[in-house]
Amino acid sequence: MGDAVPEREHGPVTQTDIVRFAGAGGDFNPLHHDSTFTEKAGFDTVIAMGQMQAGMLAGWLTDWCGVEHLRELDVRFRAPVRLGAVLRFTGEVTALTELDGEPVAELVLRAAVGTDEVVRGTALVAQA
């Protein structure tokens, strides 16, 4: 317990990143591509869709543990991610337990922009 997952940074987030993800996921909400709409909604620039950060977090985690070892992943979106943001992914093992008789590690995961947490997650990873 207390072991850390190696940190990773991604970014800066670009409009191209957001457009690619919108095309892949079908999320064409104007908050993600129309700066005039976004300003009227109270944001200073377009924002990335939460699932984009969740996907980056999942990719970072499975690069570390192997997708075949991921048993559960739960995420909560805490704050919007704006153009130009650099995301820092961190995580740590908080417990060792079992899931259906299989030994797993419980992890707490975070994505942050500067000191602001934008995504928090938990995961269960089978011990290799």
PDB file of C-alpha atoms in Angstrom:
ATOM      1  CA  MET A   1       0.000   0.000   0.000  1.00  0.00           C
ATOM      2  CA  GLY A   2       1.081   3.545  -0.624  1.00  0.00           C
ATOM      3  CA  ASP A   3       2.899   2.561  -3.811  1.00  0.00           C
ATOM      4  CA  ALA A   4       2.597   5.241  -6.460  1.00  0.00           C
ATOM      5  CA  VAL A   5       1.698   4.787 -10.097  1.00  0.00           C
ATOM      6  CA  PRO A   6       4.337   6.565 -12.216  1.00  0.00           C
ATOM      7  CA  GLU A   7       3.059  10.057 -13.041  1.00  0.00           C
ATOM      8  CA  ARG A   8       2.384  11.217 -16.575  1.00  0.00           C
ATOM      9  CA  GLU A   9       1.626  14.571 -18.144  1.00  0.00           C
ATOM     10  CA  HIS A  10      -0.427  15.213 -21.262  1.00  0.00           C
ATOM     11  CA  GLY A  11      -0.820  18.461 -23.057  1.00  0.00           C
ATOM     12  CA  PRO A  12      -1.289  21.130 -23.712  1.00  0.00           C
ATOM     13  CA  VAL A  13      -4.833  20.192 -24.745  1.00  0.00           C
ATOM     14  CA  THR A  14      -5.528  21.511 -28.247  1.00  0.00           C
ATOM     15  CA  GLN A  15      -8.648  22.213 -30.241  1.00  0.00           C
ATOM     16  CA  THR A  16      -7.552  19.350 -32.500  1.00  0.00           C
ATOM     17  CA  ASP A  17      -7.548  16.958 -29.500  1.00  0.00           C
ATOM     18  CA  ILE A  18     -11.097  18.011 -28.678  1.00  0.00           C
ATOM     19  CA  VAL A  19     -12.345  17.784 -32.276  1.00  0.00           C
ATOM     20  CA  ARG A  20     -10.818  14.323 -32.717  1.00  0.00           C
ATOM     21  CA  PHE A  21     -12.467  13.102 -29.530  1.00  0.00           C
ATOM     22  CA  ALA A  22     -15.801  14.663 -30.518  1.00  0.00           C
ATOM     23  CA  GLY A  23     -15.659  12.819 -33.825  1.00  0.00           C
ATOM     24  CA  ALA A  24     -14.791   9.522 -32.175  1.00  0.00           C
ATOM     25  CA  GLY A  25     -17.412   9.834 -29.434  1.00  0.00           C
ATOM     26  CA  GLY A  26     -20.125  11.780 -31.244  1.00  0.00           C
ATOM     27  CA  ASP A  27     -20.212  14.596 -28.657  1.00  0.00           C
ATOM     28  CA  PHE A  28     -20.777  17.760 -30.678  1.00  0.00           C
ATOM     29  CA  ASN A  29     -21.964  19.971 -27.831  1.00  0.00           C
ATOM     30  CA  PRO A  30     -21.009  23.551 -28.804  1.00  0.00           C
ATOM     31  CA  LEU A  31     -19.204  23.964 -25.464  1.00  0.00           C
ATOM     32  CA  HIS A  32     -16.443  21.892 -27.040  1.00  0.00           C
ATOM     33  CA  HIS A  33     -15.945  23.781 -30.309  1.00  0.00           C
ATOM     34  CA  ASP A  34     -17.834  27.110 -30.485  1.00  0.00           C
ATOM     35  CA  SER A  35     -16.055  29.890 -28.583  1.00  0.00           C
ATOM     36  CA  THR A  36     -18.978  32.326 -28.997  1.00  0.00           C
ATOM     37  CA  PHE A  37     -21.383  29.810 -27.440  1.00  0.00           C
ATOM     38  CA  THR A  38     -18.871  28.983 -24.726  1.00  0.00           C
ATOM     39  CA  GLU A  39     -18.428  32.644 -23.754  1.00  0.00           C
ATOM     40  CA  LYS A  40     -22.225  33.080 -23.519  1.00  0.00           C
ATOM     41  CA  ALA A  41     -22.271  30.033 -21.209  1.00  0.00           C
ATOM     42  CA  GLY A  42     -19.750  31.736 -18.890  1.00  0.00           C
ATOM     43  CA  PHE A  43     -16.478  30.076 -19.912  1.00  0.00           C
ATOM     44  CA  ASP A  44     -13.442  31.932 -21.204  1.00  0.00           C
ATOM     45  CA  THR A  45     -12.688  29.302 -23.867  1.00  0.00           C
ATOM     46  CA  VAL A  46     -13.992  25.983 -25.128  1.00  0.00           C
ATOM     47  CA  ILE A  47     -13.762  23.067 -22.715  1.00  0.00           C
ATOM     48  CA  ALA A  48     -12.859  19.454 -23.296  1.00  0.00           C
ATOM     49  CA  MET A  49     -15.493  16.811 -22.751  1.00  0.00           C
ATOM     50  CA  GLY A  50     -15.115  14.935 -19.463  1.00  0.00           C
ATOM     51  CA  GLN A  51     -14.947  11.585 -21.184  1.00  0.00           C
ATOM     52  CA  MET A  52     -11.788  12.741 -22.953  1.00  0.00           C
ATOM     53  CA  GLN A  53      -9.978  13.145 -19.622  1.00  0.00           C
ATOM     54  CA  ALA A  54     -11.470   9.862 -18.387  1.00  0.00           C
ATOM     55  CA  GLY A  55     -10.119   8.124 -21.494  1.00  0.00           C
ATOM     56  CA  MET A  56      -6.670   9.649 -20.988  1.00  0.00           C
ATOM     57  CA  LEU A  57      -6.727   8.563 -17.337  1.00  0.00           C
ATOM     58  CA  ALA A  58      -7.729   5.014 -18.334  1.00  0.00           C
ATOM     59  CA  GLY A  59      -5.024   4.884 -20.998  1.00  0.00           C
ATOM     60  CA  TRP A  60      -2.360   6.049 -18.546  1.00  0.00           C
ATOM     61  CA  LEU A  61      -3.485   3.472 -15.962  1.00  0.00           C
ATOM     62  CA  THR A  62      -3.606   0.545 -18.385  1.00  0.00           C
ATOM     63  CA  ASP A  63      -0.221   1.494 -19.859  1.00  0.00           C
ATOM     64  CA  TRP A  64       1.075   0.885 -16.330  1.00  0.00           C
ATOM     65  CA  CYS A  65      -0.902  -2.199 -15.270  1.00  0.00           C
ATOM     66  CA  GLY A  66      -1.970  -3.747 -18.588  1.00  0.00           C
ATOM     67  CA  VAL A  67      -5.560  -3.571 -19.802  1.00  0.00           C
ATOM     68  CA  GLU A  68      -5.983  -7.279 -19.034  1.00  0.00           C
ATOM     69  CA  HIS A  69      -5.521  -6.516 -15.309  1.00  0.00           C
ATOM     70  CA  LEU A  70      -8.074  -3.708 -15.003  1.00  0.00           C
ATOM     71  CA  ARG A  71     -11.193  -4.976 -13.216  1.00  0.00           C
ATOM     72  CA  GLU A  72     -13.057  -1.764 -12.334  1.00  0.00           C
ATOM     73  CA  LEU A  73     -12.703   1.929 -13.043  1.00  0.00           C
ATOM     74  CA  ASP A  74     -14.908   4.690 -11.681  1.00  0.00           C
ATOM     75  CA  VAL A  75     -14.379   8.398 -12.373  1.00  0.00           C
ATOM     76  CA  ARG A  76     -15.891  11.674 -11.206  1.00  0.00           C
ATOM     77  CA  PHE A  77     -15.463  14.924 -13.055  1.00  0.00           C
ATOM     78  CA  ARG A  78     -14.472  17.726 -10.701  1.00  0.00           C
ATOM     79  CA  ALA A  79     -13.716  20.721 -12.957  1.00  0.00           C
ATOM     80  CA  PRO A  80     -13.658  21.656 -16.653  1.00  0.00           C
ATOM     81  CA  VAL A  81     -10.498  21.361 -18.726  1.00  0.00           C
ATOM     82  CA  ARG A  82      -9.752  24.308 -21.008  1.00  0.00           C
ATOM     83  CA  LEU A  83      -7.661  24.655 -24.130  1.00  0.00           C
ATOM     84  CA  GLY A  84      -3.978  24.811 -23.310  1.00  0.00           C
ATOM     85  CA  ALA A  85      -4.292  22.800 -20.106  1.00  0.00           C
ATOM     86  CA  VAL A  86      -1.564  20.345 -19.193  1.00  0.00           C
ATOM     87  CA  LEU A  87      -2.998  17.363 -17.333  1.00  0.00           C
ATOM     88  CA  ARG A  88      -0.944  15.533 -14.704  1.00  0.00           C
ATOM     89  CA  PHE A  89      -2.064  11.977 -13.868  1.00  0.00           C
ATOM     90  CA  THR A  90      -1.195  10.521 -10.465  1.00  0.00           C
ATOM     91  CA  GLY A  91      -2.298   7.508  -8.490  1.00  0.00           C
ATOM     92  CA  GLU A  92      -1.545   5.371  -5.505  1.00  0.00           C
ATOM     93  CA  VAL A  93      -2.408   1.958  -4.116  1.00  0.00           C
ATOM     94  CA  THR A  94      -4.664   2.363  -1.082  1.00  0.00           C
ATOM     95  CA  ALA A  95      -5.453  -1.266  -0.233  1.00  0.00           C
ATOM     96  CA  LEU A  96      -4.866  -4.856  -1.216  1.00  0.00           C
ATOM     97  CA  THR A  97      -8.012  -6.979  -1.239  1.00  0.00           C
ATOM     98  CA  GLU A  98      -9.891  -9.621  -3.235  1.00  0.00           C
ATOM     99  CA  LEU A  99     -12.560  -9.466  -5.930  1.00  0.00           C
ATOM    100  CA  ASP A 100     -14.348 -12.751  -6.614  1.00  0.00           C
ATOM    101  CA  GLY A 101     -11.438 -14.608  -5.029  1.00  0.00           C
ATOM    102  CA  GLU A 102      -8.827 -12.791  -7.115  1.00  0.00           C
ATOM    103  CA  PRO A 103      -6.219 -10.594  -5.396  1.00  0.00           C
ATOM    104  CA  VAL A 104      -6.594  -6.966  -6.481  1.00  0.00           C
ATOM    105  CA  ALA A 105      -5.097  -3.618  -5.601  1.00  0.00           C
ATOM    106  CA  GLU A 106      -7.403  -0.688  -4.892  1.00  0.00           C
ATOM    107  CA  LEU A 107      -6.146   2.595  -6.321  1.00  0.00           C
ATOM    108  CA  VAL A 108      -7.054   6.255  -6.054  1.00  0.00           C
ATOM    109  CA  LEU A 109      -6.377   8.156  -9.282  1.00  0.00           C
ATOM    110  CA  ARG A 110      -6.256  11.867 -10.042  1.00  0.00           C
ATOM    111  CA  ALA A 111      -5.963  14.129 -13.030  1.00  0.00           C
ATOM    112  CA  ALA A 112      -4.981  17.687 -12.210  1.00  0.00           C
ATOM    113  CA  VAL A 113      -4.319  20.924 -14.031  1.00  0.00           C
ATOM    114  CA  GLY A 114      -1.825  22.748 -11.860  1.00  0.00           C
ATOM    115  CA  THR A 115      -3.158  22.344  -8.335  1.00  0.00           C
ATOM    116  CA  ASP A 116      -6.781  21.915  -9.479  1.00  0.00           C
ATOM    117  CA  GLU A 117      -8.100  18.366  -9.483  1.00  0.00           C
ATOM    118  CA  VAL A 118     -10.209  17.875 -12.626  1.00  0.00           C
ATOM    119  CA  VAL A 119     -10.906  14.129 -12.406  1.00  0.00           C
ATOM    120  CA  ARG A 120     -10.811  11.743  -9.456  1.00  0.00           C
ATOM    121  CA  GLY A 121     -11.108   8.027  -9.901  1.00  0.00           C
ATOM    122  CA  THR A 122     -10.832   4.670  -8.223  1.00  0.00           C
ATOM    123  CA  ALA A 123      -9.769   1.412  -9.782  1.00  0.00           C
ATOM    124  CA  LEU A 124      -9.358  -2.251  -8.986  1.00  0.00           C
ATOM    125  CA  VAL A 125      -6.354  -3.840 -10.648  1.00  0.00           C
ATOM    126  CA  ALA A 126      -5.578  -7.554 -10.564  1.00  0.00           C
ATOM    127  CA  GLN A 127      -2.203  -8.265  -9.077  1.00  0.00           C
ATOM    128  CA  ALA A 128       0.109  -9.775 -11.663  1.00  0.00           C
TER     129      ALA A 128
END
